[in-house]
XYZ file of C-alpha atoms in Angstrom:
208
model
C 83.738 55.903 78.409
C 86.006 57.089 75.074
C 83.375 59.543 73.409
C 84.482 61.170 70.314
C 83.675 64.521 69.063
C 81.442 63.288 66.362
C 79.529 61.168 68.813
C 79.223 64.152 71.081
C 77.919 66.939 68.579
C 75.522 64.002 67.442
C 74.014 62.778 71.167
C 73.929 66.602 71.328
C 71.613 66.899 67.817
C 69.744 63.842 69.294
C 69.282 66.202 72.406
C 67.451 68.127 70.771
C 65.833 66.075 69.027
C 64.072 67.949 65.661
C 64.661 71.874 65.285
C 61.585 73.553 64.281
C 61.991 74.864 60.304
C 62.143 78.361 62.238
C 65.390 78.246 64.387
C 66.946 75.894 61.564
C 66.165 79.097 59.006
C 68.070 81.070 62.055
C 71.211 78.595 62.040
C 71.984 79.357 58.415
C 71.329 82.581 58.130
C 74.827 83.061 59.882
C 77.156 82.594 57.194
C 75.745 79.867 56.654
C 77.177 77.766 59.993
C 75.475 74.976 60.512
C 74.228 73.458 63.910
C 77.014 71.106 64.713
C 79.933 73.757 64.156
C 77.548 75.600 66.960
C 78.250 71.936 68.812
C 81.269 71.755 68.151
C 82.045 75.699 68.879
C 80.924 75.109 72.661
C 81.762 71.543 73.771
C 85.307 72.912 75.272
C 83.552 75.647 77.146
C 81.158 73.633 78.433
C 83.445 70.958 79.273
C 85.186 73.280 81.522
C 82.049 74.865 83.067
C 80.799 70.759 84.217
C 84.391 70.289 85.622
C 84.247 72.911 87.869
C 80.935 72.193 89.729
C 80.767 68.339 89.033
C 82.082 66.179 91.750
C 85.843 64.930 91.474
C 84.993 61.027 91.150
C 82.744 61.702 87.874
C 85.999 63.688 86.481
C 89.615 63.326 85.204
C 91.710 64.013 88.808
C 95.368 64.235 88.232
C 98.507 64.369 90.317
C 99.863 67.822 89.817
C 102.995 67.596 87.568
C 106.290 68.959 88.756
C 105.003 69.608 92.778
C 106.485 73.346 93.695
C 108.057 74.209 96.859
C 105.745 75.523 99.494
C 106.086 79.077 100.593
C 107.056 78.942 104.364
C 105.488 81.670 106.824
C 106.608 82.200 109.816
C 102.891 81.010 111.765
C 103.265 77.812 110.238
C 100.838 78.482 107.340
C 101.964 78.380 104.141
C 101.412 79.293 100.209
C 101.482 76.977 97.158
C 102.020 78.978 93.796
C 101.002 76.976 90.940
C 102.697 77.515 87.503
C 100.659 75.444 85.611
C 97.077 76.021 85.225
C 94.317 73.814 86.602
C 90.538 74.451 87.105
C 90.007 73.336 90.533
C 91.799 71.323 93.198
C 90.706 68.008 94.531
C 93.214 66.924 97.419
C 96.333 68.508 99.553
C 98.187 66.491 101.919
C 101.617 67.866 103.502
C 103.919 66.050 105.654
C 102.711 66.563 109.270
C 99.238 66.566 108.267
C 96.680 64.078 110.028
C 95.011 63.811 106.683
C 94.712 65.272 103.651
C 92.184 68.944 102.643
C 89.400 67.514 99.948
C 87.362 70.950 100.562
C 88.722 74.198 99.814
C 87.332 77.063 100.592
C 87.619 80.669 98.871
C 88.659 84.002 100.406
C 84.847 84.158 100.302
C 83.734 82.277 102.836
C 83.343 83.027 106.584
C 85.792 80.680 107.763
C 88.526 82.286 106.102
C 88.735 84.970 108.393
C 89.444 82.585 111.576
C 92.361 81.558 109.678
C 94.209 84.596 110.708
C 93.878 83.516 114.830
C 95.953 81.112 115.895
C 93.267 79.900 117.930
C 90.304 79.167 115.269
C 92.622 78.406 111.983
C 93.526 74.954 110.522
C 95.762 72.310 111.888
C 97.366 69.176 111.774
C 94.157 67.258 112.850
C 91.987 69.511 110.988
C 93.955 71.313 108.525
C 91.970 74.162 106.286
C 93.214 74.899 102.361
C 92.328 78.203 100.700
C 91.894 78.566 96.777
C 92.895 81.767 95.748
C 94.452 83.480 93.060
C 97.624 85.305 93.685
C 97.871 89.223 92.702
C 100.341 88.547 89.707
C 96.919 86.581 88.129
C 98.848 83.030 89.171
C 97.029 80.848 90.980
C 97.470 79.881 94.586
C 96.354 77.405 97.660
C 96.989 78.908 101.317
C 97.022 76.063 103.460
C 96.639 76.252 107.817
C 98.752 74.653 109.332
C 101.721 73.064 110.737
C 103.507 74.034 113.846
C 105.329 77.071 113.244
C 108.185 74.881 114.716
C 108.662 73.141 111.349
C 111.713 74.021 108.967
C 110.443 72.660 106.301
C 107.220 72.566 103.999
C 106.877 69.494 101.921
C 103.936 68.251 99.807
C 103.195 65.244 99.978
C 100.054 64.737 97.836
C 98.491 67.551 95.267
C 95.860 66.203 92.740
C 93.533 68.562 90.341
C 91.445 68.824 87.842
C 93.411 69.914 84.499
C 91.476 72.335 81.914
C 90.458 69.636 79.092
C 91.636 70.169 75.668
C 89.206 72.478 73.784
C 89.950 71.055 70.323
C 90.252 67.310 71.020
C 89.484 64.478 69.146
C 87.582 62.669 71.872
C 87.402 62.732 75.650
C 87.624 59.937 78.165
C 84.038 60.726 80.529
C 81.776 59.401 82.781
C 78.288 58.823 81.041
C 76.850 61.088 84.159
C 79.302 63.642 82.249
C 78.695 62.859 78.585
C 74.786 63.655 79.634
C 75.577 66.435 81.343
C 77.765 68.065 78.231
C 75.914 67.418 75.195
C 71.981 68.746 76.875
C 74.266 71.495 77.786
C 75.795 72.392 74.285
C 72.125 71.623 73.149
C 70.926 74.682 75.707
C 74.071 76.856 74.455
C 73.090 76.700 71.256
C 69.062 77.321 71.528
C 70.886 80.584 73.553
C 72.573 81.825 70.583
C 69.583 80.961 68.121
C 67.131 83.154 70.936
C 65.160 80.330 72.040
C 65.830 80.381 75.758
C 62.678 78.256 76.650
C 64.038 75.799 74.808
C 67.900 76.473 76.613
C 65.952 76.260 79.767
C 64.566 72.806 79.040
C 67.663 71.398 77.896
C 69.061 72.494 81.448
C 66.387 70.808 83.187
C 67.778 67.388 82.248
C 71.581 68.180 83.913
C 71.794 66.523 86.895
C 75.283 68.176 87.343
């Protein structure tokens, strides 16, 4: 659904249905802001923060643009360098592959490690993608593997979730989403006014 930022900051008011005379006296004490620039302060934060837990059928999933050219190692594994920002990966598929990686794990987790034996990483059947971020601060996928017999690396299929615009006009969401973002500002904003029972109820009706 096409939700506008108007519609959002109000569902988010309607959220929270009425603000006791006490936490409204709170709101314009600061300079005088009033509750929807709070709203409208936090719904690109937020927005962000949903996309990267939420799952990638509810969200916007994008073919990457301009696909980069693998780095080659020598093992067969292999490093994709992204210039272009995204928040999360959905799907990597490169030619050889069986089928494509939909879960990616971090340097984090214990299957990481086996990556580094030839015997216990990734293959063709069962390939394994890694999301990490490079040293230089740009971010990266490590992929296992392909036999180290191949010349060449080619991708073949790289979608993602893009970081939304923070100031737009509307937003094209899932209602799941739309639910999800505006009890969320509502919670953000009983944070800044020091009602954190109240945050905490707001949270309770997320299902994201």
């Amino acid at each position: 659904m096409n939700i506008t930022r108007d519609e959002i900051i109000s569902r988010t008011q309607c959220c929270m249905e009425e603000l006791p005379p006490v936490w409204e006296g709170t709101l314009s004490q600061n300079e005088g802001v009033t509750i929807d620039r709070y709203i409208d302060a936090k719904i690109g934060e937020t927005l962000r923060a949903i996309a990267l837990v939420a799952p990638p059928h509810l969200l916007w999933v994008e073919e990457y643009p301009d696909l980069p050219t693998p780095e080659k190692h020598q093992d067969g594994s292999g490093s994709i360098t992204l210039d272009t920002e995204i928040l999360r990966p959905v799907s990597l598929l490169m030619e050889g592959w069986q089928r494509p990686v939909t879960q990616f794990i971090t340097t984090a987790d214990p299957r990481y490690e086996l990556q580094f034996n030839l015997f216990t990483r990734g293959g063709t059947a069962k390939p394994v993608a890694v999301w990490n971020t490079h040293g230089s601060g740009k971010q990266r996928i490590e992929y296992y593997s392909l036999p180290a017999s191949y010349k060449q690396h080619r991708i073949l299929e790289l979608t993602c979730i893009m970081p939304p615009i923070d100031n737009a006009a509307s937003y094209d969401l899932a209602p799941v989403v739309v639910d999800a973002l505006c009890y969320r500002c509502a919670a953000a904003v009983y944070d800044i006014t020091g009602n954190h029972a109240m945050a905490e109820v707001m949270l309770s009706h997320t299902t994201l």
